Short mmCIF file of C-alpha atoms and ligand atoms in Angstrom, two decimals:
data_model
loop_
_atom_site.label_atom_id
_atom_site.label_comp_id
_atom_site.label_asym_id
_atom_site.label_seq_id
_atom_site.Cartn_x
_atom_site.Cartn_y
_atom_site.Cartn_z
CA UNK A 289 24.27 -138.72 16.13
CA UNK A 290 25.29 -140.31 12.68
CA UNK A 291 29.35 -139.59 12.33
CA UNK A 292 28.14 -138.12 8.83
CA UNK A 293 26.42 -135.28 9.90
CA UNK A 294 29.37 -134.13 12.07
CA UNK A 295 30.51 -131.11 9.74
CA UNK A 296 33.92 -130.46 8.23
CA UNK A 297 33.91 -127.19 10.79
CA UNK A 298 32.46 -127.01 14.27
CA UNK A 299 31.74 -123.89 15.59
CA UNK A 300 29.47 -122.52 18.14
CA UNK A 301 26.97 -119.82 18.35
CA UNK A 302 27.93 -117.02 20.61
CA UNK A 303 25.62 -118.04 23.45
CA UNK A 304 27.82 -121.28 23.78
CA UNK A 305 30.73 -119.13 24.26
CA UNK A 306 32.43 -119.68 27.83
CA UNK A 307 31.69 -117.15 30.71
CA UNK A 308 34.31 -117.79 32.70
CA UNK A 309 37.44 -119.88 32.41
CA UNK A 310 38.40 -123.03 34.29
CA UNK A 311 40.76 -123.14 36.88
CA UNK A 312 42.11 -126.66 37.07
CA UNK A 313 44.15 -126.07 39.85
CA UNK A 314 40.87 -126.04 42.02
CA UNK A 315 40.81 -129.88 40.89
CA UNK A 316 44.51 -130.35 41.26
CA UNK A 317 45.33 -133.46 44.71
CA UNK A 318 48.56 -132.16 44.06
CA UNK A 319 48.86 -128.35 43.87
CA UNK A 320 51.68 -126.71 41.58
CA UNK A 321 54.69 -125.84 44.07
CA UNK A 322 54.19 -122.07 44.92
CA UNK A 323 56.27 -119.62 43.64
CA UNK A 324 59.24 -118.45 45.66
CA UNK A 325 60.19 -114.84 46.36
CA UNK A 326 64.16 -115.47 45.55
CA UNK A 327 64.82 -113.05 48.31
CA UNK A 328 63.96 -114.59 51.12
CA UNK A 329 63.55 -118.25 49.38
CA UNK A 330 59.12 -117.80 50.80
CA UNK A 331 56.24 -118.33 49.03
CA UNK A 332 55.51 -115.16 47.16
CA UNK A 333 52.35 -113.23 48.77
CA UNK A 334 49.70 -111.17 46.66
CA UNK A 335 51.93 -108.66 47.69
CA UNK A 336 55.58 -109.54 46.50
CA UNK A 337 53.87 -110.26 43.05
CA UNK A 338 52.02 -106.64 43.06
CA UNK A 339 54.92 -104.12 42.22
CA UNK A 340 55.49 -106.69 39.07
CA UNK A 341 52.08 -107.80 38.09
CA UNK A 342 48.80 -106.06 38.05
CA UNK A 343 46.44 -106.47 40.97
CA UNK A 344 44.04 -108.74 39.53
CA UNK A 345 46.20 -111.13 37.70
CA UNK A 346 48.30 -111.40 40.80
CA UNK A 347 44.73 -112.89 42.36
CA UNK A 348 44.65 -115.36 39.34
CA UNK A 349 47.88 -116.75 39.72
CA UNK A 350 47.77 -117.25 43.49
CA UNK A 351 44.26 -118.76 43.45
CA UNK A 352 44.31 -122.30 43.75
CA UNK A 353 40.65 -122.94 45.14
CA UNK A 354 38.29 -121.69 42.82
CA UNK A 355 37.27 -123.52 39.61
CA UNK A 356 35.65 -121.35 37.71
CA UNK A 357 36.75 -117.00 36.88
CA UNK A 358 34.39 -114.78 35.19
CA UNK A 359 35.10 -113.75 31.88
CA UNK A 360 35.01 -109.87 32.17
CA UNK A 361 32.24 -108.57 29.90
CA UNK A 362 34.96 -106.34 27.99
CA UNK A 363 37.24 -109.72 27.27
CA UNK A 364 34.01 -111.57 26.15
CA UNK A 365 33.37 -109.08 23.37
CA UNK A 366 36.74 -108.84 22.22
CA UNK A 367 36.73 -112.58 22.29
CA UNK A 368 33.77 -112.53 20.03
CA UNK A 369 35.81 -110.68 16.83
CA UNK A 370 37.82 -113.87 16.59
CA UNK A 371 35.78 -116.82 18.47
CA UNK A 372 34.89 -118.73 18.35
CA UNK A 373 38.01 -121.09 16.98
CA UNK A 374 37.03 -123.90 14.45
CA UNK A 375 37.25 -127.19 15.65
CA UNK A 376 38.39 -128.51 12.38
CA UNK A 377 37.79 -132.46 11.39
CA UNK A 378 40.67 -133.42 9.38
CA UNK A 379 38.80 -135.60 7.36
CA UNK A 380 40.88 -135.11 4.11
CA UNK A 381 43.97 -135.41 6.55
CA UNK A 382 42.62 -139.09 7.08
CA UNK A 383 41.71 -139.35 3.80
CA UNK A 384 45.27 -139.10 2.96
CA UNK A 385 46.81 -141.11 5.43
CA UNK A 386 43.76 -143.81 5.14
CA UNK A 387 43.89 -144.07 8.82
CA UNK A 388 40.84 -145.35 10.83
CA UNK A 389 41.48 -142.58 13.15
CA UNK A 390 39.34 -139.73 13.43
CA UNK A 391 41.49 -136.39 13.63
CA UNK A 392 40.16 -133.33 14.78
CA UNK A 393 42.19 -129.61 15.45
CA UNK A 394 41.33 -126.77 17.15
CA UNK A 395 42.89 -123.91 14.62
CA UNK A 396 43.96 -120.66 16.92
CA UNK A 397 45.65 -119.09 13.80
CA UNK A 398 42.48 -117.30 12.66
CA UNK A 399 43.56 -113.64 13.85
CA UNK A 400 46.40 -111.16 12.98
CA UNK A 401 48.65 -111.90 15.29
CA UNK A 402 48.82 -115.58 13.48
CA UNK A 403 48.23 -117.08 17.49
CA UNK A 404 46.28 -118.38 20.33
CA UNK A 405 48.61 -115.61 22.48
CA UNK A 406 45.68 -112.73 21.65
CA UNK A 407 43.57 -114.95 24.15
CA UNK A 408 45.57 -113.92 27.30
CA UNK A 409 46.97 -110.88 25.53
CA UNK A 410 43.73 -108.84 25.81
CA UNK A 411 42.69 -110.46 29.25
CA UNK A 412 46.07 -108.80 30.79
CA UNK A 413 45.49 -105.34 28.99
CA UNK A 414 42.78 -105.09 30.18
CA UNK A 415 43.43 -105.78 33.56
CA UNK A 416 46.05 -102.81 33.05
CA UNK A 417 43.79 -100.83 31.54
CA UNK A 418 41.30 -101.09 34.56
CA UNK A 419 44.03 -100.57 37.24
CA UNK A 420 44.92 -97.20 35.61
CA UNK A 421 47.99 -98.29 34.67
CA UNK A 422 50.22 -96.28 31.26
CA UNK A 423 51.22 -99.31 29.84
CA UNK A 424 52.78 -102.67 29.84
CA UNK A 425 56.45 -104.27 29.03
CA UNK A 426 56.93 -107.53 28.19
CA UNK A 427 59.46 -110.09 26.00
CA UNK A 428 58.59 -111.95 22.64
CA UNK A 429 60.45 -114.88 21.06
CA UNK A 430 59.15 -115.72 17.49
CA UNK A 431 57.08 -112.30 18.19
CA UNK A 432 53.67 -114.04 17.99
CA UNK A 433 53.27 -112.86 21.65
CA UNK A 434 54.51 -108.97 21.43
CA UNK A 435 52.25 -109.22 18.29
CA UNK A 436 48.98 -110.44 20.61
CA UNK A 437 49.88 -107.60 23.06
CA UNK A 438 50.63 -104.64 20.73
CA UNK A 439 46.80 -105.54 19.20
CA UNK A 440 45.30 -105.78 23.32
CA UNK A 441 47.23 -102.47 24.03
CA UNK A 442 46.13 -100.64 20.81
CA UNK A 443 42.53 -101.78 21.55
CA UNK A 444 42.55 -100.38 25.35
CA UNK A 445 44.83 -97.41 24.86
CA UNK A 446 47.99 -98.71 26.66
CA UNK A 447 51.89 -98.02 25.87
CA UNK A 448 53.10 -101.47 24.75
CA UNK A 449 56.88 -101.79 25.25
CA UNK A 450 58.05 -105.20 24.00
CA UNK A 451 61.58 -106.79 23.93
CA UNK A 452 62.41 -109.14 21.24
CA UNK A 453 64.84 -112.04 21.16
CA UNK A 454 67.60 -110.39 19.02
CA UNK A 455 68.00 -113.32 16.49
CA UNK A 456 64.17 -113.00 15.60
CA UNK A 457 64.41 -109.41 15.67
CA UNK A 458 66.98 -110.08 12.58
CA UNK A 459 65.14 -112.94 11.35
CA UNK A 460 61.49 -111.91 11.37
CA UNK A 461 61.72 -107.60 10.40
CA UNK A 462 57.91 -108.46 9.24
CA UNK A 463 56.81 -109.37 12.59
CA UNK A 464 58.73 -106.27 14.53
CA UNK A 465 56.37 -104.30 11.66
CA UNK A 466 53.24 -105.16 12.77
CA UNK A 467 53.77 -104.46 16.06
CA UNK A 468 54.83 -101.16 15.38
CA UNK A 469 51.98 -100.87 13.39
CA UNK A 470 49.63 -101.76 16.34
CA UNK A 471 51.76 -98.63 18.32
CA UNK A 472 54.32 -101.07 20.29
CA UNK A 473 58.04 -99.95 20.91
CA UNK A 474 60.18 -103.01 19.91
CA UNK A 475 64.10 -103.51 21.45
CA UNK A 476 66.22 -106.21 20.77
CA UNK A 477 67.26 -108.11 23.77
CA UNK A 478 70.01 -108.09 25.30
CA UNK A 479 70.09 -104.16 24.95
CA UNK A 480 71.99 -101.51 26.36
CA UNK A 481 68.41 -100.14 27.81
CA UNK A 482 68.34 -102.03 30.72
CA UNK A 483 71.22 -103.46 33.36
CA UNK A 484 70.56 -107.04 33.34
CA UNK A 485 70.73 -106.22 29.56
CA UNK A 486 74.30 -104.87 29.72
CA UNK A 487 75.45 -107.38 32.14
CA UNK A 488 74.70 -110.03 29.43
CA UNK A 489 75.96 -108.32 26.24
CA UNK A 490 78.98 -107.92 29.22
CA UNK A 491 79.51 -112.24 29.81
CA UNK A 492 78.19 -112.98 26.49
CA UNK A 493 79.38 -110.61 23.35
CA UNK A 494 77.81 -111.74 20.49
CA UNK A 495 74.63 -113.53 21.78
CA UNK A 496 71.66 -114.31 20.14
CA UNK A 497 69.61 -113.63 22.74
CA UNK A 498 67.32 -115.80 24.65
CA UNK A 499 63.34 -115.92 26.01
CA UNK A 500 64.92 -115.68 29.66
CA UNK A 501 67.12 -112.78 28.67
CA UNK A 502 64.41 -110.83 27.49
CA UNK A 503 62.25 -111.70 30.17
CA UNK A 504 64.58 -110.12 32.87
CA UNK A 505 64.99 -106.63 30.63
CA UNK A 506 60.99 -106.75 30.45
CA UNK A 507 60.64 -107.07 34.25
CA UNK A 508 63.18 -104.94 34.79
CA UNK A 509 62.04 -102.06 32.74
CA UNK A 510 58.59 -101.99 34.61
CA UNK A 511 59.82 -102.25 37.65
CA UNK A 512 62.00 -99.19 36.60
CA UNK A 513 58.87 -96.70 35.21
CA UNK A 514 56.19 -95.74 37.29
CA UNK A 515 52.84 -96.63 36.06
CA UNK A 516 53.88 -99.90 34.22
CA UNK A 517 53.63 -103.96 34.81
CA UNK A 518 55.26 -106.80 33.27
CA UNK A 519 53.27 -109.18 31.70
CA UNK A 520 54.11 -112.56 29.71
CA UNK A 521 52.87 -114.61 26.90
CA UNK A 522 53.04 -118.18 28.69
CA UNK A 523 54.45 -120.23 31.59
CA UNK A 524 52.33 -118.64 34.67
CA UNK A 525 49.19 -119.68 35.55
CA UNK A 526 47.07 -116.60 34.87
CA UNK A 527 48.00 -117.43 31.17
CA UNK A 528 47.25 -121.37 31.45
CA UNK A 529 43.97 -119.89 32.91
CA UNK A 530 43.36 -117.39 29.95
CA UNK A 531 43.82 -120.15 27.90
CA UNK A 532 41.10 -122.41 28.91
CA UNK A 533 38.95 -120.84 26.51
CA UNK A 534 40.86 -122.64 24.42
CA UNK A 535 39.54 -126.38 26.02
CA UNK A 536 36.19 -124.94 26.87
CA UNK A 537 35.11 -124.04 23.75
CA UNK A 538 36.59 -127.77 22.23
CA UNK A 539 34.95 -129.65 24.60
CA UNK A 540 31.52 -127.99 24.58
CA UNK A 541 31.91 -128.51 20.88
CA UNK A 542 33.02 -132.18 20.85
CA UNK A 543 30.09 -132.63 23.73
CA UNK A 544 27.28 -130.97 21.28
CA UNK A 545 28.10 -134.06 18.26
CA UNK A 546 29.17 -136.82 21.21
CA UNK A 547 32.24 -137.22 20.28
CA UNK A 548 34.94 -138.23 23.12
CA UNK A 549 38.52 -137.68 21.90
CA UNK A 550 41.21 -140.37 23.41
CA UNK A 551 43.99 -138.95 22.77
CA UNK A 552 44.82 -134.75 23.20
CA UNK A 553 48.63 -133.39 21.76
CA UNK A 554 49.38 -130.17 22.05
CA UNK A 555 52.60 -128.24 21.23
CA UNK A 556 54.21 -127.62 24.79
CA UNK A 557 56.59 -123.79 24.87
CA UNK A 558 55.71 -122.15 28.20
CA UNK A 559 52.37 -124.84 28.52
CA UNK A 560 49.98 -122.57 28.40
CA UNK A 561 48.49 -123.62 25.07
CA UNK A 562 48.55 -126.94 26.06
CA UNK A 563 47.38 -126.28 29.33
CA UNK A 564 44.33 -124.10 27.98
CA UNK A 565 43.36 -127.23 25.62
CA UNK A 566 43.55 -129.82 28.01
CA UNK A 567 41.96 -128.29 31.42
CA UNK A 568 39.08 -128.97 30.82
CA UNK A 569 39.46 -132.59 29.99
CA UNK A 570 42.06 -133.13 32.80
CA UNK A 571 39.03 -131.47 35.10
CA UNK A 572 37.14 -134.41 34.14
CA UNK A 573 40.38 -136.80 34.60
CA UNK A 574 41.13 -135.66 37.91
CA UNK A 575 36.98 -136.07 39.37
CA UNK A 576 37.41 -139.35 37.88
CA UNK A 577 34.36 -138.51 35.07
CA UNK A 578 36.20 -139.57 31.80
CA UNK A 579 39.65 -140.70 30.98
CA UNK A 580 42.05 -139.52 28.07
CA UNK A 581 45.55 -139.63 26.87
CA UNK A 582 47.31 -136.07 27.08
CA UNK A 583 50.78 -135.84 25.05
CA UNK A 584 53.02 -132.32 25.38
CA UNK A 585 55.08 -132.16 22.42
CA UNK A 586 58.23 -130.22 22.59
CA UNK A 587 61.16 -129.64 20.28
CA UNK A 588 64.33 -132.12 20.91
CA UNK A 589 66.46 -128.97 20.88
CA UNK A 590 64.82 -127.66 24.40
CA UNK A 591 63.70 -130.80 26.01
CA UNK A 592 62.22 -129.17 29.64
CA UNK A 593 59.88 -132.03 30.64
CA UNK A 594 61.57 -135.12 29.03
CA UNK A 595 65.36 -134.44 29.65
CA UNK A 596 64.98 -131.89 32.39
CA UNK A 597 64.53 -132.20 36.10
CA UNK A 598 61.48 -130.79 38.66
CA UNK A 599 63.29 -128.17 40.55
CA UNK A 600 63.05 -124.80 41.84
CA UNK A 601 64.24 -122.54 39.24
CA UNK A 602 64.40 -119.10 37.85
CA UNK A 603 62.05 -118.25 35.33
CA UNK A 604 64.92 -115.84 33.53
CA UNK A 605 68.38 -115.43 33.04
CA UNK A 606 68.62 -112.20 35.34
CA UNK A 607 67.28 -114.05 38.19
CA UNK A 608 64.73 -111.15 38.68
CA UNK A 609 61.16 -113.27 38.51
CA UNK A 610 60.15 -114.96 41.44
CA UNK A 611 61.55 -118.73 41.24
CA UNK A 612 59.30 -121.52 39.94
CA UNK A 613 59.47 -125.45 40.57
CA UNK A 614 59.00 -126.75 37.23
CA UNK A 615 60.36 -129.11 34.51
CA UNK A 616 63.78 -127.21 33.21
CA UNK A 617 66.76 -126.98 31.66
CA UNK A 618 68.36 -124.62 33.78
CA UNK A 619 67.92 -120.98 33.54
CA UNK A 620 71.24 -120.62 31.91
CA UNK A 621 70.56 -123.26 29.36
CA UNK A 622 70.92 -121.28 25.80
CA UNK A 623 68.66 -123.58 23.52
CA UNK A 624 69.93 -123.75 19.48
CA UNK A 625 68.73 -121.33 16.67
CA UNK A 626 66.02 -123.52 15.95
CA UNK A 627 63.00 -122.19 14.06
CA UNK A 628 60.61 -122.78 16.42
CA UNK A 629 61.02 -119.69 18.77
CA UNK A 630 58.25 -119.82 20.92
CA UNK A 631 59.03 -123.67 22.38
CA UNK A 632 62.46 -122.74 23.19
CA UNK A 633 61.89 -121.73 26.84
CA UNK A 634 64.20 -123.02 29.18
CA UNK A 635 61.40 -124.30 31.85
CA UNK A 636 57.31 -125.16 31.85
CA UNK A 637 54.01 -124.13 33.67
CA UNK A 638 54.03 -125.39 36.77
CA UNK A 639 50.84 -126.58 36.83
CA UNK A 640 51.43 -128.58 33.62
CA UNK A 641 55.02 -129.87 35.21
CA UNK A 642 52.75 -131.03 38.20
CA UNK A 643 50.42 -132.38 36.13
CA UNK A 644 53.40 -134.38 34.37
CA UNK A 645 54.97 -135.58 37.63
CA UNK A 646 51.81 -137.20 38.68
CA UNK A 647 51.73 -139.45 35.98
CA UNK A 648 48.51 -137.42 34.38
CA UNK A 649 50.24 -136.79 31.12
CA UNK A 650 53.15 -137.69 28.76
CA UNK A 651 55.26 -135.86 27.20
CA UNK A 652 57.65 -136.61 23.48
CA UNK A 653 60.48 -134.38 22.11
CA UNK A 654 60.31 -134.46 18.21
CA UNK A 655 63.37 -133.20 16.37
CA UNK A 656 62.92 -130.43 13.57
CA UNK A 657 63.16 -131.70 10.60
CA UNK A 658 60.66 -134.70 11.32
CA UNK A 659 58.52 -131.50 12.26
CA UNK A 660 58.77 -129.78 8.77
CA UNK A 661 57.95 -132.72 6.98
CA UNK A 662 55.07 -133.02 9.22
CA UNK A 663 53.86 -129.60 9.00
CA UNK A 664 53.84 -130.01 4.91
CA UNK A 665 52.16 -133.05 4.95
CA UNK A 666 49.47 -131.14 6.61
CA UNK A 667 49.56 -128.39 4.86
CA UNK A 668 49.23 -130.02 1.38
CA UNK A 669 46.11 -131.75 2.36
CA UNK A 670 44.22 -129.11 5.16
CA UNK A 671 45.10 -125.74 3.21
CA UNK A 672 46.42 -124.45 6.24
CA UNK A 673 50.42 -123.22 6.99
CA UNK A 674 51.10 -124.34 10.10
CA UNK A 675 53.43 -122.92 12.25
CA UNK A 676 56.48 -124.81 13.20
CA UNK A 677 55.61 -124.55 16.74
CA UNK A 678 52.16 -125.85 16.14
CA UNK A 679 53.18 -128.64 13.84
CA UNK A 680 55.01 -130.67 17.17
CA UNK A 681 51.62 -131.41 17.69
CA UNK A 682 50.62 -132.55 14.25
CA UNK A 683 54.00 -134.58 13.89
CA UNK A 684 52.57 -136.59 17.17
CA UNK A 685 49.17 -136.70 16.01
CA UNK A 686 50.41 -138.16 12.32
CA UNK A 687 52.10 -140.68 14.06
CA UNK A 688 49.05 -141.71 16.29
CA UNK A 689 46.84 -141.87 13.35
CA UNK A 690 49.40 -144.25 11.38
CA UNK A 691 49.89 -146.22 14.34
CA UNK A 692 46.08 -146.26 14.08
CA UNK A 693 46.56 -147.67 10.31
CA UNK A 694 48.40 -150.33 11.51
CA UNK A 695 46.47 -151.43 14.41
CA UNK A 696 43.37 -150.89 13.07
CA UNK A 697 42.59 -149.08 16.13
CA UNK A 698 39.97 -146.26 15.69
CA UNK A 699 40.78 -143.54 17.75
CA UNK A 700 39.80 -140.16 18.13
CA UNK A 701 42.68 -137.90 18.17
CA UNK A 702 42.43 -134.49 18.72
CA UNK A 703 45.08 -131.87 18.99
CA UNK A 704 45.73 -127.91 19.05
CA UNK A 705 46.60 -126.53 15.94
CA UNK A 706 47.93 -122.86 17.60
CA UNK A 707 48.55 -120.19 14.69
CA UNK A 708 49.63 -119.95 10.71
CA UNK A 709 53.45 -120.21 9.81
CA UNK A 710 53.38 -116.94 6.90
CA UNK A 711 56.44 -115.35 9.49
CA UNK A 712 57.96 -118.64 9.08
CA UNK A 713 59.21 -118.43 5.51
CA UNK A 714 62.71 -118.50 6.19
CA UNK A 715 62.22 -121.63 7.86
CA UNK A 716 60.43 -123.19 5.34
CA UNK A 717 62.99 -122.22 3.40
CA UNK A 718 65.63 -123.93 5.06
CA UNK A 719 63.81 -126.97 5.31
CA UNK A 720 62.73 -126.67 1.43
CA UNK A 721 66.21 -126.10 0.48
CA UNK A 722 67.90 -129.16 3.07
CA UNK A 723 69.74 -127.20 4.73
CA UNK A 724 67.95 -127.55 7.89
CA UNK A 725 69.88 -129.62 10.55
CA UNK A 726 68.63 -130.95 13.61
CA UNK A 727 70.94 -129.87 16.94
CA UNK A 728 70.01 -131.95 20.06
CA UNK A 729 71.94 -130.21 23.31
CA UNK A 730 74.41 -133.21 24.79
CA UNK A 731 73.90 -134.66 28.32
CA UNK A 732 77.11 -132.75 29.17
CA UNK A 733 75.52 -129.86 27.84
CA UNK A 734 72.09 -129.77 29.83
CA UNK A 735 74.01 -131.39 32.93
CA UNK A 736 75.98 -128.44 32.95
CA UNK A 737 73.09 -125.33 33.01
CA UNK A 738 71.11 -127.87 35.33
CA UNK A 739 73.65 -127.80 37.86
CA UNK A 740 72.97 -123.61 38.26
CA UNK A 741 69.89 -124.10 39.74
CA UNK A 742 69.64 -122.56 42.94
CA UNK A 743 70.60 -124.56 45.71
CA UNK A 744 66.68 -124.57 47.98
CA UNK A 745 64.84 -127.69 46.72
C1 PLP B 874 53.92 -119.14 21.52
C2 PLP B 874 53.44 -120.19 20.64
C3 PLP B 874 53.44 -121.52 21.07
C4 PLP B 874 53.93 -121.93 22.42
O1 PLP B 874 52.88 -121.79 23.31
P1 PLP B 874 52.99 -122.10 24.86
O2 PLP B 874 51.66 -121.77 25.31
O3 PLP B 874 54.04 -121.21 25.44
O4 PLP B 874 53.38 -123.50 25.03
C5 PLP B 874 52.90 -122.47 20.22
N1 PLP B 874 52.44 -122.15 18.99
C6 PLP B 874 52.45 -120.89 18.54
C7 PLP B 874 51.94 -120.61 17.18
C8 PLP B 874 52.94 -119.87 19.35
O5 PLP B 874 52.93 -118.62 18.91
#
């Protein structure tokens, strides 16, 4: 087809909407390590996951073999209020930067919670839901992922109990808002509520909190009330799963105007964004069908898969989660106040830090300023605010498409553009006003948290 006709917006009709999402484990040589049960150092069984997880998601992240899940009919329809996602061609974006490239995002920010997180959100309500459960804790960073799962739990009925990193608790009062007005109960973590919560306010007065903090008051409060599961906004592989809808609906796009993209960024927190927009794709990598380029972005103030090491870790700071072998800093490791809150987990998927290991994709650490300016530069051409996590992935893909100017080199980039930056504001601010500085954690400093891992590689 004549590049002209290939519109500034791509969508698809609803019958092109994905059924079921891809499991690329099922194409995996290598499979992710499994998870440990930091009891007895084992791999975890269906049934040391069940008094954390609900029944069915426990099946998802265990299931290595099969490729393809069914969408339940109930997630399709909910899907349908927001997706499908543009797949947006960037052509004043080129325009601008008179690049031969060709630059294409996938926009996730086209729902209230400002996020691709809604994706997985309402896939594990309403796996709660259908188990009978009352309701669901979890933790939130920036809050884009309590605010995903306050909307899923409002929508199906279910308590909603989210813990919030206390220095975007203070920082973002807006966010906290809308989840109370979608029903949620919000706590700032560390709190007196739970033990693991005391413990830490205990070692560390004064703390801002941290993702892995939070995560072990989540797990520990539903492990505590009868009727409730813990559930979480990225990392595990039920997520990455969720997520594919992400890829599918991209590539079925891309397929229906030919285009083949040779180079995919994504911003890379937990990996499940990431992971959702490239399965697909690396499905077709891995069978040997087509060949691309994948880049995870990640901020140079929580480096996991380019300064950290692939090791059996804890997921949190209470050492409560099952342990993971993944790309990490070191469970302890307490990243900087940086603005981007939800890339400042301490470790990554596992299937994505697999992935990574073999060779299958690369990964850059950007620092924040360099982020900022890229996310304006965007912004003033595209009309969209991008969120600071998000724009990793359009600093990397503005440098691709000026290395494109000078090469001459017309490549297709395409990258994940995963929600709207209006909670941001303060950050903006800071980078408006030049007072935004750019910590990078020392050698000593990451050598030091990397040496608490636990001792069973
Ligand atoms: C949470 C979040 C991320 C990080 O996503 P992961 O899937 O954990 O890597 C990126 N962008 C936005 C807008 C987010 O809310």
């Amino acid at each position: 087809m004549a590049e002209k006709e290939i519109p500034y917006k791509i969508y698809l009709n609803e019958s092109q909407m994905p059924k079921a999402w891809y499991n690329v484990r099922a194409d995996m040589k290598t499979k992710p390590a499994p998870l440990l049960n930091p009891a007895t150092s084992k791999p975890c069984t269906e049934d040391d996951l069940r008094p954390v997880f609900c029944d069915e998601l426990v099946k998802q992240e265990l299931n290595d073999t099969d490729a393809y899940i069914e969408i339940p009919q109930e997630i399709r329809e909910f899907y349908k209020m927001y997706r499908p996602s543009p797949l947006v061609r960037a052509y004043c974006l080129e325009k601008k930067l008179g690049t031969p490239a060709k630059i294409y995002y996938k926009f996730e920010g086209n729902n209230t919670s400002g996020s691709h997180k809604l994706n997985s959100a309402i896939a594990q309500a309403y796996y709660a839901k259908k188990q009978g459960l009352k309701g669901v804790t979890t933790e939130t960073g920036a809050g884009q992922w309590g605010t995903a799962l306050s909307m899923a739990c409002s929508y199906f009925d279910l308590d909603c109990q989210v813990y919030m990193v206390k220095c975007s608790y203070e920082q973002k009062p807006f966010r906290r808002e809308v989840m109370r007005t979608y029903g949620a109960n919000v706590t700032p973590s560390p709190s007196e509520t739970t033990e693991v919560g005391r413990k830490i306010l205990a070692e560390f007065p004064g703390t801002n909190g941290s993702l892995g903090c939070a995560i072990s008051e989540a797990v520990e409060a539903a492990t505590k009330q009868s009727g409730y599961r813990y559930v979480l906004g990225s990392v595990l592989n039920q997520v990455l799963l969720h997520q594919t809808v992400i890829g599918l609906e991209t590539m079925t796009a891309m397929d229906k105007y030919g285009i083949k993209p040779d180079v995919i960024i994504g911003c890379a927190g937990g990996g499940s964004n990431l992971g959702g927009l490239i399965s697909p794709f690396m499905g077709r990598k891995l069978r040997g069908e087509a060949d691309y380029e994948f880049i995870a972005v990640e901020p140079a103030s929580c480096p996991s898969l380019t300064r950290g090491k692939y090791v059996y870790d804890y997921c949190d700071t209470g050492h409560v989660c099952p342990l993971q072998k993944m790309y990490t800093l070191g469970s302890e490791f307490m990243p900087s106040a940086s603005h981007a809150g939800g890339l400042r987990y301490h470790g990554m998927s596992s299937i994505l830090s697999q992935l990574y290991d073999d060779g299958l994709m690369t990964a850059r650490s950007v620092e924040q300023t360099s982020v900022f300016a890229a996310a304006q530069e965007f912004a003033r051409v595209e009309g969209i605010l991008p969120a600071p996590e998000s724009s990793h992935a359009i600093k990397v893909a503005l440098d691709e498409a000026k290395k494109c100017k000078e090469t001459g080199e017309e490549k297709t980039i395409l990258f994940g553009l995963t929600g709207t930056g209006y909670f941001d504001m303060y950050a903006y601010k800071s980078f408006n006003d030049g007072t935004m500085s750019d910590y990078i954690p020392s050698d000593e400093e990451i050598a030091a948290s990397l040496a608490k891992v636990p001792k069973i590689q």
